Backbone as JSON Lines, residues from 0, in Angstrom:
{"i":0,"aa":"X","n":[171.51,117.47,128.42],"ca":[172.16,116.64,127.43],"c":[172.82,117.55,126.39]}
{"i":1,"aa":"X","n":[174.01,117.22,126.05],"ca":[174.72,118.0,125.02],"c":[174.39,117.44,123.64]}
{"i":2,"aa":"X","n":[174.07,118.33,122.74],"ca":[173.84,117.95,121.35],"c":[174.61,118.93,120.47]}
{"i":3,"aa":"X","n":[175.11,118.38,119.42],"ca":[175.78,119.25,118.46],"c":[174.7,120.05,117.73]}
{"i":4,"aa":"X","n":[175.05,121.18,117.15],"ca":[174.05,121.96,116.42],"c":[173.35,121.15,115.33]}
{"i":5,"aa":"X","n":[174.08,120.28,114.66],"ca":[173.48,119.46,113.6],"c":[172.45,118.49,114.19]}
{"i":6,"aa":"X","n":[172.8,117.85,115.32],"ca":[171.89,116.91,115.97],"c":[170.67,117.66,116.51]}
{"i":7,"aa":"X","n":[170.89,118.84,117.08],"ca":[169.78,119.63,117.6],"c":[168.79,119.97,116.49]}
{"i":8,"aa":"X","n":[169.28,120.33,115.32],"ca":[168.4,120.61,114.17],"c":[167.63,119.37,113.76]}
{"i":9,"aa":"X","n":[168.3,118.22,113.77],"ca":[167.63,116.97,113.41],"c":[166.53,116.62,114.43]}
{"i":10,"aa":"X","n":[166.8,116.86,115.71],"ca":[165.81,116.59,116.76],"c":[164.59,117.48,116.55]}
{"i":11,"aa":"X","n":[164.81,118.76,116.26],"ca":[163.7,119.68,116.0],"c":[162.91,119.21,114.78]}
{"i":12,"aa":"X","n":[163.62,118.84,113.73],"ca":[162.95,118.36,112.51],"c":[162.14,117.1,112.8]}
{"i":13,"aa":"X","n":[162.69,116.2,113.6],"ca":[161.98,114.97,113.96],"c":[160.72,115.28,114.76]}
{"i":14,"aa":"X","n":[160.84,116.19,115.73],"ca":[159.67,116.55,116.54],"c":[158.59,117.19,115.69]}
{"i":15,"aa":"X","n":[158.98,118.04,114.74],"ca":[158.01,118.65,113.83],"c":[157.34,117.59,112.95]}
{"i":16,"aa":"X","n":[158.14,116.65,112.48],"ca":[157.59,115.57,111.64],"c":[156.6,114.72,112.43]}
{"i":17,"aa":"X","n":[156.93,114.43,113.69],"ca":[156.02,113.65,114.53],"c":[154.72,114.41,114.79]}
{"i":18,"aa":"X","n":[154.82,115.71,115.04],"ca":[153.62,116.52,115.23],"c":[152.76,116.54,113.96]}
{"i":19,"aa":"X","n":[153.41,116.66,112.81],"ca":[152.68,116.66,111.54],"c":[152.0,115.31,111.3]}
{"i":20,"aa":"X","n":[152.73,114.24,111.62],"ca":[152.14,112.9,111.47],"c":[150.92,112.74,112.37]}
{"i":21,"aa":"X","n":[151.04,113.17,113.63],"ca":[149.92,113.05,114.57],"c":[148.74,113.91,114.13]}
{"i":22,"aa":"X","n":[149.02,115.1,113.62],"ca":[147.93,115.95,113.13],"c":[147.24,115.29,111.94]}
{"i":23,"aa":"X","n":[148.01,114.65,111.07],"ca":[147.43,113.93,109.94],"c":[146.57,112.77,110.39]}
{"i":24,"aa":"X","n":[147.05,112.04,111.4],"ca":[146.25,110.94,111.96],"c":[144.94,111.46,112.53]}
{"i":25,"aa":"X","n":[145.03,112.59,113.25],"ca":[143.83,113.19,113.84],"c":[142.83,113.58,112.75]}
{"i":26,"aa":"X","n":[143.33,114.19,111.67],"ca":[142.44,114.57,110.56],"c":[141.83,113.33,109.92]}
{"i":27,"aa":"X","n":[142.63,112.3,109.74],"ca":[142.11,111.05,109.16],"c":[141.04,110.42,110.04]}
{"i":28,"aa":"X","n":[141.26,110.4,111.36],"ca":[140.26,109.85,112.27],"c":[138.98,110.68,112.26]}
{"i":29,"aa":"X","n":[139.13,112.0,112.14],"ca":[137.95,112.87,112.09],"c":[137.12,112.56,110.85]}
{"i":30,"aa":"X","n":[137.79,112.36,109.72],"ca":[137.08,112.02,108.48],"c":[136.4,110.66,108.63]}
{"i":31,"aa":"X","n":[137.12,109.69,109.16],"ca":[136.56,108.35,109.34],"c":[135.35,108.38,110.27]}
{"i":32,"aa":"X","n":[135.47,109.1,111.39],"ca":[134.35,109.19,112.33],"c":[133.16,109.91,111.72]}
{"i":33,"aa":"X","n":[133.42,110.94,110.92],"ca":[132.33,111.66,110.27],"c":[131.6,110.75,109.29]}
{"i":34,"aa":"X","n":[132.36,109.96,108.52],"ca":[131.72,109.03,107.58],"c":[130.91,107.98,108.33]}
{"i":35,"aa":"X","n":[131.48,107.46,109.4],"ca":[130.78,106.47,110.22],"c":[129.5,107.07,110.77]}
{"i":36,"aa":"X","n":[129.6,108.29,111.31],"ca":[128.45,108.95,111.92],"c":[127.38,109.31,110.89]}
{"i":37,"aa":"X","n":[127.8,109.56,109.65],"ca":[126.81,109.89,108.61],"c":[125.9,108.71,108.31]}
{"i":38,"aa":"X","n":[126.32,107.51,108.68],"ca":[125.52,106.29,108.47],"c":[125.07,105.7,109.81]}
{"i":39,"aa":"X","n":[124.89,106.57,110.79],"ca":[124.54,106.12,112.14],"c":[123.32,105.21,112.15]}
{"i":40,"aa":"X","n":[122.3,105.57,111.4],"ca":[121.08,104.75,111.38],"c":[121.34,103.33,110.93]}
{"i":41,"aa":"X","n":[122.2,103.18,109.94],"ca":[122.54,101.84,109.44],"c":[123.27,101.06,110.52]}
{"i":42,"aa":"X","n":[124.23,101.71,111.18],"ca":[125.0,101.02,112.22],"c":[124.12,100.68,113.42]}
{"i":43,"aa":"X","n":[123.19,101.56,113.77],"ca":[122.27,101.26,114.88],"c":[121.4,100.06,114.54]}
{"i":44,"aa":"X","n":[120.89,100.04,113.32],"ca":[120.04,98.91,112.91],"c":[120.85,97.62,112.89]}
{"i":45,"aa":"X","n":[122.08,97.68,112.41],"ca":[122.94,96.49,112.39],"c":[123.21,96.0,113.8]}
{"i":46,"aa":"X","n":[123.46,96.91,114.73],"ca":[123.71,96.51,116.12],"c":[122.47,95.87,116.74]}
{"i":47,"aa":"X","n":[121.29,96.43,116.44],"ca":[120.06,95.87,116.98],"c":[119.79,94.48,116.41]}
{"i":48,"aa":"X","n":[120.04,94.31,115.12],"ca":[119.84,93.0,114.51],"c":[120.82,91.99,115.08]}
{"i":49,"aa":"X","n":[122.08,92.41,115.25],"ca":[123.09,91.5,115.82],"c":[122.7,91.09,117.24]}
{"i":50,"aa":"X","n":[122.19,92.03,118.03],"ca":[121.76,91.71,119.39],"c":[120.58,90.74,119.37]}
{"i":51,"aa":"X","n":[119.64,90.96,118.47],"ca":[118.48,90.08,118.37],"c":[118.89,88.67,117.94]}
{"i":52,"aa":"X","n":[119.75,88.59,116.94],"ca":[120.23,87.27,116.48],"c":[120.98,86.56,117.6]}
{"i":53,"aa":"X","n":[121.79,87.3,118.35],"ca":[122.53,86.72,119.46],"c":[121.57,86.18,120.52]}
{"i":54,"aa":"X","n":[120.56,86.96,120.88],"ca":[119.6,86.53,121.89],"c":[118.81,85.31,121.42]}
{"i":55,"aa":"X","n":[118.33,85.36,120.19],"ca":[117.56,84.23,119.66],"c":[118.43,82.98,119.52]}
{"i":56,"aa":"X","n":[119.69,83.17,119.14],"ca":[120.61,82.03,119.05],"c":[120.84,81.39,120.4]}
{"i":57,"aa":"X","n":[120.99,82.22,121.43],"ca":[121.18,81.69,122.78],"c":[119.94,80.93,123.24]}
{"i":58,"aa":"X","n":[118.76,81.48,122.95],"ca":[117.52,80.79,123.31],"c":[117.38,79.48,122.55]}
{"i":59,"aa":"X","n":[117.77,79.48,121.28],"ca":[117.69,78.25,120.48],"c":[118.62,77.18,121.05]}
{"i":60,"aa":"X","n":[119.82,77.58,121.47],"ca":[120.75,76.6,122.04],"c":[120.21,76.01,123.34]}
{"i":61,"aa":"X","n":[119.7,76.86,124.21],"ca":[119.23,76.4,125.51],"c":[117.95,75.58,125.39]}
{"i":62,"aa":"X","n":[117.16,75.84,124.34],"ca":[115.88,75.13,124.2],"c":[116.06,73.64,123.95]}
{"i":63,"aa":"X","n":[117.24,73.23,123.53],"ca":[117.48,71.81,123.3],"c":[117.89,71.05,124.55]}
{"i":64,"aa":"X","n":[118.09,71.75,125.64],"ca":[118.5,71.08,126.87],"c":[117.29,70.5,127.6]}
{"i":65,"aa":"X","n":[117.51,69.48,128.43],"ca":[116.41,68.9,129.19],"c":[115.74,69.95,130.09]}
{"i":66,"aa":"X","n":[114.42,69.91,130.13],"ca":[113.66,70.84,130.96],"c":[113.25,72.11,130.23]}
{"i":67,"aa":"X","n":[113.7,72.27,129.01],"ca":[113.34,73.43,128.2],"c":[112.55,72.97,126.99]}
{"i":68,"aa":"X","n":[111.82,73.88,126.4],"ca":[111.06,73.51,125.2],"c":[111.47,74.41,124.04]}
{"i":69,"aa":"X","n":[111.28,73.9,122.85],"ca":[111.63,74.67,121.66],"c":[110.49,75.62,121.33]}
{"i":70,"aa":"X","n":[110.81,76.81,120.87],"ca":[109.76,77.79,120.57],"c":[109.02,77.45,119.28]}
{"i":71,"aa":"X","n":[107.8,77.91,119.23],"ca":[107.04,77.87,117.98],"c":[107.12,79.24,117.37]}
{"i":72,"aa":"X","n":[107.54,79.33,116.13],"ca":[107.66,80.61,115.45],"c":[106.55,80.7,114.42]}
{"i":73,"aa":"X","n":[105.71,81.71,114.57],"ca":[104.56,81.88,113.71],"c":[104.74,83.12,112.85]}
{"i":74,"aa":"X","n":[104.12,83.14,111.69],"ca":[104.17,84.32,110.83],"c":[103.32,85.44,111.41]}
{"i":75,"aa":"X","n":[103.78,86.67,111.2],"ca":[102.99,87.84,111.57],"c":[102.02,88.12,110.43]}
{"i":76,"aa":"X","n":[100.84,88.55,110.79],"ca":[99.86,88.93,109.78],"c":[99.57,90.42,109.92]}
{"i":77,"aa":"X","n":[98.77,90.95,109.01],"ca":[98.4,92.36,109.09],"c":[97.62,92.65,110.37]}
{"i":78,"aa":"X","n":[96.85,91.67,110.84],"ca":[96.05,91.84,112.05],"c":[96.83,91.55,113.33]}
{"i":79,"aa":"X","n":[97.92,90.82,113.21],"ca":[98.67,90.39,114.38],"c":[100.15,90.67,114.15]}
{"i":80,"aa":"X","n":[100.67,91.72,114.79],"ca":[102.07,92.09,114.64],"c":[102.99,91.16,115.42]}
{"i":81,"aa":"X","n":[104.27,91.47,115.43],"ca":[105.22,90.62,116.14],"c":[104.96,90.59,117.64]}
{"i":82,"aa":"X","n":[105.12,89.44,118.22],"ca":[104.94,89.31,119.66],"c":[105.72,88.1,120.16]}
{"i":83,"aa":"X","n":[105.84,88.03,121.46],"ca":[106.52,86.89,122.08],"c":[105.74,86.54,123.34]}
{"i":84,"aa":"X","n":[105.44,85.27,123.51],"ca":[104.73,84.82,124.7],"c":[105.5,83.65,125.31]}
{"i":85,"aa":"X","n":[105.71,83.74,126.6],"ca":[106.4,82.69,127.34],"c":[105.48,82.27,128.47]}
{"i":86,"aa":"X","n":[105.29,80.97,128.61],"ca":[104.49,80.42,129.7],"c":[105.38,79.59,130.61]}
{"i":87,"aa":"X","n":[105.3,79.87,131.9],"ca":[106.09,79.16,132.91],"c":[107.58,79.2,132.56]}
{"i":88,"aa":"X","n":[108.04,80.39,132.2],"ca":[109.43,80.54,131.78],"c":[110.37,80.76,132.95]}
{"i":89,"aa":"X","n":[111.63,80.46,132.69],"ca":[112.68,80.77,133.65],"c":[113.94,81.09,132.86]}
{"i":90,"aa":"X","n":[114.74,81.96,133.43],"ca":[115.99,82.33,132.78],"c":[117.0,81.2,132.99]}
{"i":91,"aa":"X","n":[117.78,80.86,131.97],"ca":[118.74,79.76,132.11],"c":[119.72,79.95,133.27]}
{"i":92,"aa":"X","n":[120.01,81.18,133.63],"ca":[120.95,81.41,134.75],"c":[120.35,80.99,136.08]}
{"i":93,"aa":"X","n":[119.02,80.9,136.14],"ca":[118.37,80.5,137.4],"c":[118.83,79.1,137.79]}
{"i":94,"aa":"X","n":[119.03,78.24,136.81],"ca":[119.47,76.87,137.1],"c":[120.83,76.85,137.78]}
{"i":95,"aa":"X","n":[121.65,77.83,137.46],"ca":[123.0,77.88,138.01],"c":[123.03,78.62,139.34]}
{"i":96,"aa":"X","n":[122.26,79.71,139.45],"ca":[122.38,80.58,140.62],"c":[121.35,80.34,141.7]}
{"i":97,"aa":"X","n":[120.21,79.76,141.39],"ca":[119.14,79.6,142.37],"c":[119.31,78.28,143.11]}
{"i":98,"aa":"X","n":[119.34,78.38,144.41],"ca":[119.39,77.15,145.2],"c":[118.06,77.02,145.94]}
{"i":99,"aa":"X","n":[117.61,75.83,146.09],"ca":[116.35,75.6,146.77],"c":[115.25,75.26,145.78]}
{"i":100,"aa":"X","n":[114.07,74.99,146.32],"ca":[112.96,74.57,145.49],"c":[111.89,75.63,145.35]}
{"i":101,"aa":"X","n":[112.15,76.86,145.77],"ca":[111.13,77.88,145.8],"c":[111.01,78.7,144.53]}
{"i":102,"aa":"X","n":[111.59,78.27,143.42],"ca":[111.51,79.07,142.2],"c":[110.1,79.07,141.65]}
{"i":103,"aa":"X","n":[109.62,80.26,141.26],"ca":[108.29,80.41,140.68],"c":[108.46,80.81,139.22]}
{"i":104,"aa":"X","n":[108.01,79.98,138.29],"ca":[108.13,80.33,136.87],"c":[107.25,81.54,136.54]}
{"i":105,"aa":"X","n":[107.65,82.25,135.49],"ca":[106.95,83.48,135.1],"c":[106.38,83.38,133.7]}
{"i":106,"aa":"X","n":[105.22,84.02,133.51],"ca":[104.65,84.16,132.19],"c":[105.03,85.54,131.66]}
{"i":107,"aa":"X","n":[105.18,85.65,130.35],"ca":[105.62,86.91,129.73],"c":[104.9,87.08,128.41]}
{"i":108,"aa":"X","n":[104.4,88.29,128.16],"ca":[103.79,88.62,126.88],"c":[104.37,89.95,126.41]}
{"i":109,"aa":"X","n":[104.97,89.96,125.25],"ca":[105.55,91.17,124.67],"c":[105.02,91.35,123.26]}
{"i":110,"aa":"X","n":[104.77,92.57,122.88],"ca":[104.42,92.85,121.49],"c":[102.94,93.03,121.28]}
{"i":111,"aa":"X","n":[102.56,92.98,120.01],"ca":[101.2,93.28,119.58],"c":[100.2,92.26,120.11]}
{"i":112,"aa":"X","n":[99.08,92.77,120.6],"ca":[97.97,91.9,120.99],"c":[98.29,90.98,122.14]}
{"i":113,"aa":"X","n":[99.15,91.39,123.07],"ca":[99.54,90.49,124.15],"c":[98.97,90.9,125.5]}
{"i":114,"aa":"X","n":[98.06,91.86,125.52],"ca":[97.49,92.27,126.8],"c":[96.59,91.16,127.34]}
{"i":115,"aa":"X","n":[96.69,90.93,128.63],"ca":[95.79,89.97,129.25],"c":[95.04,90.66,130.39]}
{"i":116,"aa":"X","n":[94.29,89.91,131.15],"ca":[93.45,90.48,132.19],"c":[94.26,91.1,133.33]}
{"i":117,"aa":"X","n":[95.53,90.76,133.46],"ca":[96.34,91.29,134.56],"c":[97.28,92.4,134.12]}
{"i":118,"aa":"X","n":[97.1,92.91,132.91],"ca":[97.99,93.98,132.43],"c":[97.64,95.29,133.1]}
{"i":119,"aa":"X","n":[98.51,96.3,132.95],"ca":[98.28,97.6,133.56],"c":[97.04,98.28,132.98]}
{"i":120,"aa":"X","n":[96.68,97.95,131.72],"ca":[95.51,98.54,131.1],"c":[94.21,97.98,131.69]}
{"i":121,"aa":"X","n":[94.27,96.76,132.19],"ca":[93.09,96.11,132.76],"c":[93.44,95.58,134.15]}
{"i":122,"aa":"X","n":[93.49,96.45,135.15],"ca":[93.88,95.96,136.49],"c":[92.91,94.9,136.98]}
{"i":123,"aa":"X","n":[93.46,93.93,137.7],"ca":[92.64,92.82,138.21],"c":[91.79,93.26,139.38]}
């Protein structure tokens, strides 16, 4: 491509300006990422809380449907930490994906003080 000397100088100046702009963007992103990373613990905790709220919200919505029951939420005490117990539970997706009558409901115990006679600590 033919360019006049004046246009060639302008093209070089434009390319330099674009490189400078991109370098500035890179520096800005590095600063932003460093600030974000300096608060990693806060962001991790926020993500965990958001995931928990999402899961509990989904369970709350499904619990109102026929065949499901609403959970009982109890306070934790100094002697009894957080836990979750499910009796004869099934995942909501089982209703959509499982065909046939052979589904076996499952019991689940998670958290403090939830060991039973069939746990790994007390083999049956």
